[in-house]
XYZ file of C-alpha atoms in Angstrom:
572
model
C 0.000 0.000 0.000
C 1.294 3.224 -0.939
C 1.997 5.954 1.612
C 3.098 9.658 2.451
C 4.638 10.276 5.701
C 5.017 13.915 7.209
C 8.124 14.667 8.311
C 7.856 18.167 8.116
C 4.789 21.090 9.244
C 1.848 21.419 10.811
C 1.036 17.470 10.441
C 4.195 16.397 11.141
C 4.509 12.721 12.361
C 0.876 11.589 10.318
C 1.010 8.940 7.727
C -1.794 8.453 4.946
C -2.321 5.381 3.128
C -3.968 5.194 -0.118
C -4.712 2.592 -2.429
C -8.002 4.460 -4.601
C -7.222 6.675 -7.410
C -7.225 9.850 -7.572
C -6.096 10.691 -4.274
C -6.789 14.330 -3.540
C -4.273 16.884 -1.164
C -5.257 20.214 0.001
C -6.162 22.508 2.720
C -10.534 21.814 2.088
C -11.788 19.177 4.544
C -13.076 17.023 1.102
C -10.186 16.359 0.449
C -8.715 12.748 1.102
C -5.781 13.880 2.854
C -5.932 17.312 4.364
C -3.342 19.300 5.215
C -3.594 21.949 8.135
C -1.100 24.204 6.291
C -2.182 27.872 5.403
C 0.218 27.833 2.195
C -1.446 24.719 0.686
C -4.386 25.459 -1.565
C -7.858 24.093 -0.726
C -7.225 21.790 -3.574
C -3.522 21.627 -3.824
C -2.696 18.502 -6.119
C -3.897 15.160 -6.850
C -2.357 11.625 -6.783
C -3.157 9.051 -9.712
C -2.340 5.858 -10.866
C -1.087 5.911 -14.282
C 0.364 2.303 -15.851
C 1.025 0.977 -12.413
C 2.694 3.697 -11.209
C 1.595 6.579 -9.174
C 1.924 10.179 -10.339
C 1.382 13.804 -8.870
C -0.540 16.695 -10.620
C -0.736 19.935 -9.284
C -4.216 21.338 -9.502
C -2.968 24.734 -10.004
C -2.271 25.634 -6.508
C -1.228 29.129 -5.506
C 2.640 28.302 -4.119
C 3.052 25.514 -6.353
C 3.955 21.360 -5.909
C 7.738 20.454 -5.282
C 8.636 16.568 -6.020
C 12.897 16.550 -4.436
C 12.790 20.605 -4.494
C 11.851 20.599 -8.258
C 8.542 22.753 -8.987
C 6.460 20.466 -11.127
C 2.854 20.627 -13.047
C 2.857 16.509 -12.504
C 5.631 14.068 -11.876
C 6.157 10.036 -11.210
C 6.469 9.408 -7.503
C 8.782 6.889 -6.685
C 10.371 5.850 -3.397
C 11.879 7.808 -0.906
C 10.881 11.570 -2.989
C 9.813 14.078 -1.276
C 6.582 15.925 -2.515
C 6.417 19.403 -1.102
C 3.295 21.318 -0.693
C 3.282 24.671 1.064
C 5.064 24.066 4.037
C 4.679 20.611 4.812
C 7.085 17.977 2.987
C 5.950 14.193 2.893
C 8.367 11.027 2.186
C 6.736 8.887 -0.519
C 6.677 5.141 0.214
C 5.069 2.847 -2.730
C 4.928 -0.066 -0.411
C 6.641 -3.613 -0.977
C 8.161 -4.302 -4.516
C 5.802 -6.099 -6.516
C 2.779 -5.560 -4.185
C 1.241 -5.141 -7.341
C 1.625 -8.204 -9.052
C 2.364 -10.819 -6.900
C 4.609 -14.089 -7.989
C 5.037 -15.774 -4.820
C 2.470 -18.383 -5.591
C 4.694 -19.735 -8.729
C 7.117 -20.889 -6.043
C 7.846 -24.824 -5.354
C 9.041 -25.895 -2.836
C 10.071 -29.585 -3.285
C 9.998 -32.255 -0.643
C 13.167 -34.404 0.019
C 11.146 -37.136 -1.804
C 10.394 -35.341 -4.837
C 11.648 -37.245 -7.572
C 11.598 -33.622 -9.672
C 14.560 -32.568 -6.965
C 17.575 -33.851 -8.836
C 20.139 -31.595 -6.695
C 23.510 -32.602 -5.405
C 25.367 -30.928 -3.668
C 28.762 -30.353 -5.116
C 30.764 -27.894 -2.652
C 29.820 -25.889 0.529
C 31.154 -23.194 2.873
C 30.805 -21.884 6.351
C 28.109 -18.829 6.182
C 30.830 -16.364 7.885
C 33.663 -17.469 5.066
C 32.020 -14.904 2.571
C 32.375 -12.336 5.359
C 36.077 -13.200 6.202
C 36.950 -12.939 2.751
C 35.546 -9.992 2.210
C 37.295 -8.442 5.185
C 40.735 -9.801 4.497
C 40.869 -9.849 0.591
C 44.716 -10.682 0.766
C 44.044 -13.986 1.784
C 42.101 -15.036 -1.787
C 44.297 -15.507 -4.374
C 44.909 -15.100 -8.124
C 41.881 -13.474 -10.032
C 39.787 -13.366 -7.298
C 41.882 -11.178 -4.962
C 42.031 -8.563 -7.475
C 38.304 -8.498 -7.668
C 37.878 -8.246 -3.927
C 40.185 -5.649 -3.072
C 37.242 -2.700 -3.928
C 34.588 -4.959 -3.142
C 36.115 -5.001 0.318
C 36.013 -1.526 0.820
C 32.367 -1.059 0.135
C 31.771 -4.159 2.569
C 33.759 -2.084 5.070
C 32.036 0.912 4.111
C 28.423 -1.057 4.509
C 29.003 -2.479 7.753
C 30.425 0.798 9.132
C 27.275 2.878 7.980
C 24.529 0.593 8.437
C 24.340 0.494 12.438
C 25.045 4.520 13.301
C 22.113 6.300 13.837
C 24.415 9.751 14.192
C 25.810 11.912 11.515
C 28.582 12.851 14.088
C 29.936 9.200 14.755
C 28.764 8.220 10.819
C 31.741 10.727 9.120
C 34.567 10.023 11.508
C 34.120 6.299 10.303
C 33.888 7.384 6.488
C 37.063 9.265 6.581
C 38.622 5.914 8.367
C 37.597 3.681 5.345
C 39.340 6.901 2.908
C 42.229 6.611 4.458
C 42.628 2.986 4.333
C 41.594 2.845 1.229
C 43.361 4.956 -0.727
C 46.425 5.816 1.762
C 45.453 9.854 1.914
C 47.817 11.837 4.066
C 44.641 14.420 5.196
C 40.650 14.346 4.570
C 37.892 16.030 5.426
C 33.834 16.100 4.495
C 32.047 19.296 4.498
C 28.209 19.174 4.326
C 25.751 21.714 3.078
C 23.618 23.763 5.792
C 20.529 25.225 5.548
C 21.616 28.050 3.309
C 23.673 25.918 1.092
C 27.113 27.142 2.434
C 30.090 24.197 2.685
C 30.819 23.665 6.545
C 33.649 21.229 7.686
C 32.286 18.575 9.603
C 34.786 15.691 10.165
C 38.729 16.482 9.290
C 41.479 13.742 9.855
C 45.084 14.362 9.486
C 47.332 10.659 9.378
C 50.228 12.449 10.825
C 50.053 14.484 14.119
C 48.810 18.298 13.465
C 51.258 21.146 13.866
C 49.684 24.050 15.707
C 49.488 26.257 12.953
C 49.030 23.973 10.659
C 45.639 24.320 8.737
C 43.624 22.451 5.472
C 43.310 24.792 2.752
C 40.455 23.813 0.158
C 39.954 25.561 -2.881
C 36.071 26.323 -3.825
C 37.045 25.979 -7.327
C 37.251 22.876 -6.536
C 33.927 21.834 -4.496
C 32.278 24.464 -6.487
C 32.970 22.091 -9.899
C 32.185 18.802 -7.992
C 28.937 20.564 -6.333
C 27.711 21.755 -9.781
C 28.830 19.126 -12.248
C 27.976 16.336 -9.782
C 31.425 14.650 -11.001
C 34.860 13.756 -8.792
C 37.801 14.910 -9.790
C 41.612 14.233 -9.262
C 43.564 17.968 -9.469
C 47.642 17.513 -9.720
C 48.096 21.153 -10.666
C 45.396 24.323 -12.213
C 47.559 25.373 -15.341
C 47.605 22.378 -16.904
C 43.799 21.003 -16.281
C 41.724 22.859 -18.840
C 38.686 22.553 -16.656
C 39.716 25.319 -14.408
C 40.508 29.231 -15.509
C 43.994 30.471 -15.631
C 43.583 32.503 -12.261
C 41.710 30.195 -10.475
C 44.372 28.770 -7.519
C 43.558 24.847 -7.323
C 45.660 24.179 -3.731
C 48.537 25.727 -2.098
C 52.164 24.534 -2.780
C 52.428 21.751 -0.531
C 49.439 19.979 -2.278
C 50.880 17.492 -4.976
C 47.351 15.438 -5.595
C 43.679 15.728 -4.386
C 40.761 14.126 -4.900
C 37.543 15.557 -4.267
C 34.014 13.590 -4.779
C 30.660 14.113 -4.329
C 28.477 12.851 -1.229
C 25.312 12.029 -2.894
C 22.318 11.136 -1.786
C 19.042 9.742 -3.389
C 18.028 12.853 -5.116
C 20.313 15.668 -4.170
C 24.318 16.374 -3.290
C 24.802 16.732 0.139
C 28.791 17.990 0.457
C 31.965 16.976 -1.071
C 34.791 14.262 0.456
C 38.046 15.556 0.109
C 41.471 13.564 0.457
C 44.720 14.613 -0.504
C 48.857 13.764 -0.232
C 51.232 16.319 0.573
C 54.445 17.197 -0.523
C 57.004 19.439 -0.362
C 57.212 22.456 -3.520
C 59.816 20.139 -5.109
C 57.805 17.379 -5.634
C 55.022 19.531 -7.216
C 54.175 17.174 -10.922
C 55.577 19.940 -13.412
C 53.165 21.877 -14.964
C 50.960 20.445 -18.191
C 51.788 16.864 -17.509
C 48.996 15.937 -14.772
C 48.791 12.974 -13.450
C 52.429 11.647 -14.671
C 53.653 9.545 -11.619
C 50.987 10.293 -9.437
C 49.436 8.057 -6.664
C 46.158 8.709 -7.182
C 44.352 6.562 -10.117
C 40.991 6.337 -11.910
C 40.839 3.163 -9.475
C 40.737 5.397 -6.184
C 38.399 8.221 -8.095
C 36.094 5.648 -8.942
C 36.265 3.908 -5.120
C 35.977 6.930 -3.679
C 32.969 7.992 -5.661
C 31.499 4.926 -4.580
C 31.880 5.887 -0.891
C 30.801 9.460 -0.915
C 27.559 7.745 -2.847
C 27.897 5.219 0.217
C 27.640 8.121 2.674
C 25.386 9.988 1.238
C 22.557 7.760 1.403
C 23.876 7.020 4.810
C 23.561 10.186 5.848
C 20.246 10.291 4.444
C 19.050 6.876 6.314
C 20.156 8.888 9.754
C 18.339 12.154 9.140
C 14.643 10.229 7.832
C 15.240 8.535 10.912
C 16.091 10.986 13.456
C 13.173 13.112 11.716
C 10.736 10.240 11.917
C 11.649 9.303 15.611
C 11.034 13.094 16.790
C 7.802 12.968 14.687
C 6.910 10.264 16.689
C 7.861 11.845 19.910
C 5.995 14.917 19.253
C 3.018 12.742 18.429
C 3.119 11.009 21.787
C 3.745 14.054 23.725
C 0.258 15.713 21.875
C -1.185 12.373 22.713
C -0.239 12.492 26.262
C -1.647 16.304 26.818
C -4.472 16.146 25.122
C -5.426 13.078 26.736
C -4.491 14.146 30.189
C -5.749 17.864 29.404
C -8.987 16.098 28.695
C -9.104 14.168 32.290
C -8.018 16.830 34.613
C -10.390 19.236 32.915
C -13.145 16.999 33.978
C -11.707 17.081 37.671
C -11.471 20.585 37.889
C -15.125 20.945 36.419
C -15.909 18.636 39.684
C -14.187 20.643 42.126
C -15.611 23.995 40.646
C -18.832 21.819 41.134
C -17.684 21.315 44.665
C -16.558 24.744 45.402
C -20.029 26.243 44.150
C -21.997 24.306 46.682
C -19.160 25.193 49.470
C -19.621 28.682 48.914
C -23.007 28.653 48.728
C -23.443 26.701 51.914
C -21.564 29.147 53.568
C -23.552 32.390 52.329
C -26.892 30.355 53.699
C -24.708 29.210 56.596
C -26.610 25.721 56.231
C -23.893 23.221 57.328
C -25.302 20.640 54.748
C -24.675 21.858 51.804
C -21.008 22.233 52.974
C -20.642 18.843 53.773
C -22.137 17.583 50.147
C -19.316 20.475 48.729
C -16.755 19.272 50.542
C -17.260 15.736 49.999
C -17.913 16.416 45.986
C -14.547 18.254 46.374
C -12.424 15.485 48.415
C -13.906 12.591 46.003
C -12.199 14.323 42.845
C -8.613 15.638 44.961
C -8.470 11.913 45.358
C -9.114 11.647 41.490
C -6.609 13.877 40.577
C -3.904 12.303 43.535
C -4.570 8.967 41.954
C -3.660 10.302 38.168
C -0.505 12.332 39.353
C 0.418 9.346 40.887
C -0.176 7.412 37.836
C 1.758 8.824 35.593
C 4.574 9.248 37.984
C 4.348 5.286 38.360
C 4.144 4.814 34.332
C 6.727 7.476 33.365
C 9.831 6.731 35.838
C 11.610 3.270 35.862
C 12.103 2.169 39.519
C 13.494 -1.000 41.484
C 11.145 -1.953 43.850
C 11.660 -1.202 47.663
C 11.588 -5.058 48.776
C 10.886 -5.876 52.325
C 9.033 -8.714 53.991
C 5.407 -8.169 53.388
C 1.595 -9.837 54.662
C -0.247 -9.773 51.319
C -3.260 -10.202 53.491
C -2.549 -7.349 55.171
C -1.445 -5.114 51.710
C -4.759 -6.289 49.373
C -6.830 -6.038 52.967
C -5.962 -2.329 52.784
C -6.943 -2.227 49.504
C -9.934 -3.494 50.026
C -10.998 -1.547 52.780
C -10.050 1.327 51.124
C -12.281 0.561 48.168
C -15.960 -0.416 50.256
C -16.944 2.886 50.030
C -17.032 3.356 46.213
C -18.487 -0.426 45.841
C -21.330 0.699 48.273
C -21.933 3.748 46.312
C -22.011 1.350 42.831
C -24.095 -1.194 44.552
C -21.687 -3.560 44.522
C -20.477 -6.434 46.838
C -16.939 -7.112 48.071
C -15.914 -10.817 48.795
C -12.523 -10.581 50.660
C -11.384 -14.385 50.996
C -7.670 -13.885 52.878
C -5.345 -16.955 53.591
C -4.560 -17.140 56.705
C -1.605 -19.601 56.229
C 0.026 -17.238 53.527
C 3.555 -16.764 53.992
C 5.750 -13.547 54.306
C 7.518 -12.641 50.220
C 9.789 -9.869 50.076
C 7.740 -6.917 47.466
C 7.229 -3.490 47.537
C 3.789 -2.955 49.721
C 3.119 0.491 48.491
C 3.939 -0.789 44.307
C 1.585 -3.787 45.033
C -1.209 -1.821 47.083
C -1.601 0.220 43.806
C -1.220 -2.148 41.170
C -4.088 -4.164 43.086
C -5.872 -0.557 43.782
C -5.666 -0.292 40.057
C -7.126 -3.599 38.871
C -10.354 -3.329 41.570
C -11.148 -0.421 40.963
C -11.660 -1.187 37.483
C -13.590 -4.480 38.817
C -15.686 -2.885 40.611
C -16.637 -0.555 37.450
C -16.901 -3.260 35.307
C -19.342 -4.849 37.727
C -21.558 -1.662 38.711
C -25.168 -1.869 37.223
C -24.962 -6.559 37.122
C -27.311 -8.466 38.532
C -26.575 -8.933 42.341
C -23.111 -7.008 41.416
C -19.835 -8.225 43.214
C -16.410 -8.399 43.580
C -14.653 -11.356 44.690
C -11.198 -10.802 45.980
C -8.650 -13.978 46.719
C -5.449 -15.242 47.409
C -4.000 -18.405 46.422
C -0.438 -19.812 46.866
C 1.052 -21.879 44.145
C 4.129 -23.652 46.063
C 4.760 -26.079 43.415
C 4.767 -23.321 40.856
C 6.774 -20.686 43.747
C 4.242 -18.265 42.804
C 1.107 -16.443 44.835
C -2.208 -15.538 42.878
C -4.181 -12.314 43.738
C -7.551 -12.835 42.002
C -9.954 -10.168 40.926
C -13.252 -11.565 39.720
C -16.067 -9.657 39.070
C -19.764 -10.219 37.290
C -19.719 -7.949 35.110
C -20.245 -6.930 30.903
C -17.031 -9.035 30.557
C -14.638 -7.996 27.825
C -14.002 -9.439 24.072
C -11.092 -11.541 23.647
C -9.640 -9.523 21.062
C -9.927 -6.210 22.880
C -8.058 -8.068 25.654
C -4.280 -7.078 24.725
C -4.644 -3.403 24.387
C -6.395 -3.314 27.839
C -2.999 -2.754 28.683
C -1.831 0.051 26.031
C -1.410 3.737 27.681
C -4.171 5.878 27.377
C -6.287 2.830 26.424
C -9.726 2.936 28.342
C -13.285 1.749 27.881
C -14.769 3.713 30.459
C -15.430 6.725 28.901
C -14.150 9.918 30.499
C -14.430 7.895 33.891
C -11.023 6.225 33.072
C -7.649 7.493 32.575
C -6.392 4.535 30.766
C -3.473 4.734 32.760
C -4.084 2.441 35.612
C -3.900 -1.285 34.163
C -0.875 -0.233 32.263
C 0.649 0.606 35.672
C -0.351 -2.225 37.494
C 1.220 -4.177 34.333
C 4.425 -2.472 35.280
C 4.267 -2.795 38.758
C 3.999 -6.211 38.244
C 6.661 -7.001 35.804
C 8.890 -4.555 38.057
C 8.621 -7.338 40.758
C 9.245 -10.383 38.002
C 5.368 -11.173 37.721
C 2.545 -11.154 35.116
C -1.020 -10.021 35.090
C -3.265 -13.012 33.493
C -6.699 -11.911 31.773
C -9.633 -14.454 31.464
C -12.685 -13.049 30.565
C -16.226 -14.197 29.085
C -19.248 -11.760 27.442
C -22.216 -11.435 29.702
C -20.189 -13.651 32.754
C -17.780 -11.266 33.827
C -13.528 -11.354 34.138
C -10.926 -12.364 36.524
C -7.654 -10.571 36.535
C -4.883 -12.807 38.106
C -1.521 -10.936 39.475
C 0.892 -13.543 39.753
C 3.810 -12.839 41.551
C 7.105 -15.026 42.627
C 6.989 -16.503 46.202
C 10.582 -14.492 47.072
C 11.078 -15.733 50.343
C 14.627 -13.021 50.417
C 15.812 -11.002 47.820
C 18.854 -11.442 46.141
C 22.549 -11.364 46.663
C 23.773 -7.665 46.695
C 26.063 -6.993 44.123
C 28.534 -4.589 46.572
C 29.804 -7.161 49.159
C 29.671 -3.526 51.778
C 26.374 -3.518 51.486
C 23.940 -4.646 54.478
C 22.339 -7.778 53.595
C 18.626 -8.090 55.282
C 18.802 -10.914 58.076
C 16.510 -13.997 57.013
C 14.464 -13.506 59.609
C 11.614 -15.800 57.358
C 10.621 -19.188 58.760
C 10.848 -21.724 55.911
C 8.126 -24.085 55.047
């Protein structure tokens, strides 16, 4: 399925998917994909399918459609361009090669008995041989060495590139394959900016740097390589035609340079520079370039090859650096609209609160202050329980471990909780185990991840039949674990919708739920090395299980200074 993916404006972050044609772009709400962009027309352009392949028409829009910086009337759309319009620019994505005409089913796969399957196998090698070789050419021989020498390189070059993630650690490692590559005595790689202007941003010397010492780069040169998108090697200016008569190629201690493109998909991102130096006296006399020199069309064409190499390198970083802040700025916008939405809802009941406070007070009837006051204590308890929340959720934490009654922690809990199953109508069954032994957890973690699931128990159960809420404890010693059950009577939940019960912000109680609170009992849970289990049934209700290991001590320390808690535990 073809895509566009913002990576730039007001939508930033938003993908659209199309497979219909036309596909319509502009600023009008008709539109198929609308833009929130005040410099895109109301209808901007149009996507269509044309002979299998997708193409863009501008609609005659007031600032115009860009497809790689190019202003277009229409243009194919392949891969990785980038269609402009207005402010916003969008990565095109086509989807998987050949979505459109799929061959997979003319594949056979024959069984060992096949008499069709006349294979033998005539030699073999170790999977990582190819990879050696590759590495450490010299030790092929005959034709094949020659042939892997280069190929080498770009192996190097691939496995360099393909794991950084950061422009500043991705150059220093380019100019390290240059250098072993074509045995350059200084390099460098200077990048575009924003306004266009060559800026140095990795420089290697192979020799220690004197401190005066300094890299002089002629922009006759870059300027050539930028505009005729060619590499060049430069011996000496008077004798290479390319270059005016005044125009100084190097200084004097330059005897050969060569100078390359870093190219990207679409567009030339900087130049890579290497050169040797040499004293005046070496200097290749003037109008015979190139006689005796190092440098050969070999190392112009490697080195083309790796400035091509780092360019779409470079390009692979920034698409995803820009698509991981996209999706951070989605998830914060997520996260405030989401909580914006909840705590306006608790303020609206504590204005409700206040009201009746106030006007108690101006009647001076005691009454109506105690129904403001308890509207008003009911939602600072919502709003504690959400801060709390998202603390929990947001901050990674070892739990504080010391020897704990479960009877006594879910007791709380449940104690804590009759009040708001009284005001649902609903019943609390508190079945405790008296025989249950002492585990080393975190009493305040598990109080709230239990908090957590009842509360949403007792929701679930509020308007059932004879409503209730059966709370028990079970202790698995075979299996070293002990069971907190939640069951309750309620709706129940569907089986599929079971999984994203536990996804932030996921709730299906309206704007009575945060849908923060089962993901933090979740991660509670796993915090202490347990698991929440879900079994659930339409019309019958659900029972949430937190399972959590039997710990009868916590672990060795890893600082042997450090107090160790006395086993003060009977055992079984």
């Amino acid at each position: 399925m073809a895509s566009l993916f913002v990576i730039q404006g007001a939508d930033q972050g938003k993908r659209y998917e199309f497979q219909a044609s036309p596909v319509a772009l502009g600023r009008d709400n008709s539109n198929a994909i609308r833009l929130h962009d005040t410099e895109v027309s109301r209808r901007h352009a149009e996507i269509r399918l044309d002979d299998e392949l997708y193409r863009v028409f501008d609609l005659g829009s007031a600032n115009g459609t860009f497809v790689n910086g190019h202003l277009v009337d229409q243009a194919p759309l392949r891969t990785g361009d980038r269609l402009q319009l207005g402010q916003t620019v969008m990565l095109y994505n086509e989807g998987p090669l050949g979505a459109r005409r799929d061959l997979t089913a003319r594949v056979d796969l024959l069984s060992k008995s096949s008499p069709e399957d006349r294979s033998a196998i005539l030699r073999s090698i170790p999977s990582d041989e190819g990879s050696r070789v590759l590495q450490q050419p010299d030790g092929a021989a005959g034709w094949l060495r020659e042939r892997l020498m280069s190929l080498s390189v770009m192996y190097r070059a691939t496995q360099a590139v393909s794991h950084i993630l950061d422009v500043d650690s991705l150059l220093p490692q380019v100019l390290e394959l240059v250098f072993e590559s074509i045995g350059a005595d200084r390099g460098a790689i200077l990048l575009r900016d924003e306004a266009g202007v060559l800026t140095p941003k990795a420089v290697r010397w192979r020799t220690s740097v004197e401190a005066d010492e300094r890299m002089a780069i002629s922009s006759t040169i870059t300027d050539y390589v930028l505009e005729q998108g060619q590499g060049v090697i430069t011996t000496d200016a008077p004798g290479d035609t390319r270059f005016g008569p005044a125009e100084s190629i190097l200084d004097l201690r330059i005897r050969e340079a060569i100078c390359v493109p870093v190219q990207g998909r679409h567009t030339t991102l900087g130049v890579l520079y290497a050169d040797i130096q040499a004293d005046g006296s070496a200097l290749i006399p003037v109008g015979k370039p190139g006689r005796g020199g190092k440098f050969s069309q070999d190392h112009l064409m490697l080195m083309v090859a790796i400035g091509h190499q780092a360019g779409l390198a470079i390009e692979n970083t920034t698409f995803y650096n820009d698509k991981i802040q996209a999706e951070r700025l989605a998830a914060v916008g997520q996260t405030i609209a989401t909580l914006s939405h909840h705590i306006k809802n608790i303020l609206q009941g504590v204005r409700g609160g206040s009201y009746l406070i106030d006007l108690g007070l101006n009647e001076k009837d005691e009454s109506i202050v105690r129904r403001g006051w308890t509207i008003v204590e009911k939602n600072q308890t919502k709003i504690y329980n959400l801060v709390m929340d998202m603390l929990s959720f947001s901050k990674d934490r070892e739990p504080a471990l010391e020897p704990t009654d479960l009877n006594e922690t879910v007791g709380d809990v449940v104690e804590l909780m009759q009040s708001r199953a009284e005001e649902f109508d609903v019943r609390l069954e508190w079945d405790p185990r008296p025989d249950l032994p002492k585990i080393w957890v975190d009493p305040d973690g598990i109080h709230r991840a239990v908090l957590n699931v009842l509360t949403n128990a007792i929701d679930a159960a509020e308007g059932a039949v004879d409503a209730c809420v059966a709370i028990k404890i079970e202790h698995d010693a075979d299996a070293g674990l002990i069971r907190i059950r939640i069951k309750d009577n309620g709706r129940g939940i569907e089986e599929g919708d079971i999984p994203g019960m536990f996804q932030i912000f996921s709730s299906s109680k309206g704007s009575r739920g945060t849908g923060l609170g089962l993901p933090v009992s979740q991660k509670i849970v796993r915090e202490h090395g347990g698991s929440i289990q879900v079994a659930s049934e339409l019309g019958r209700g659900s029972t949430f299980s937190i399972e959590l290991p039997a710990v009868r001590r916590p672990e060795p320390r890893d600082h042997a200074d450090d107090p160790v808690p006395p086993d003060d535990l009977p055992d079984e």
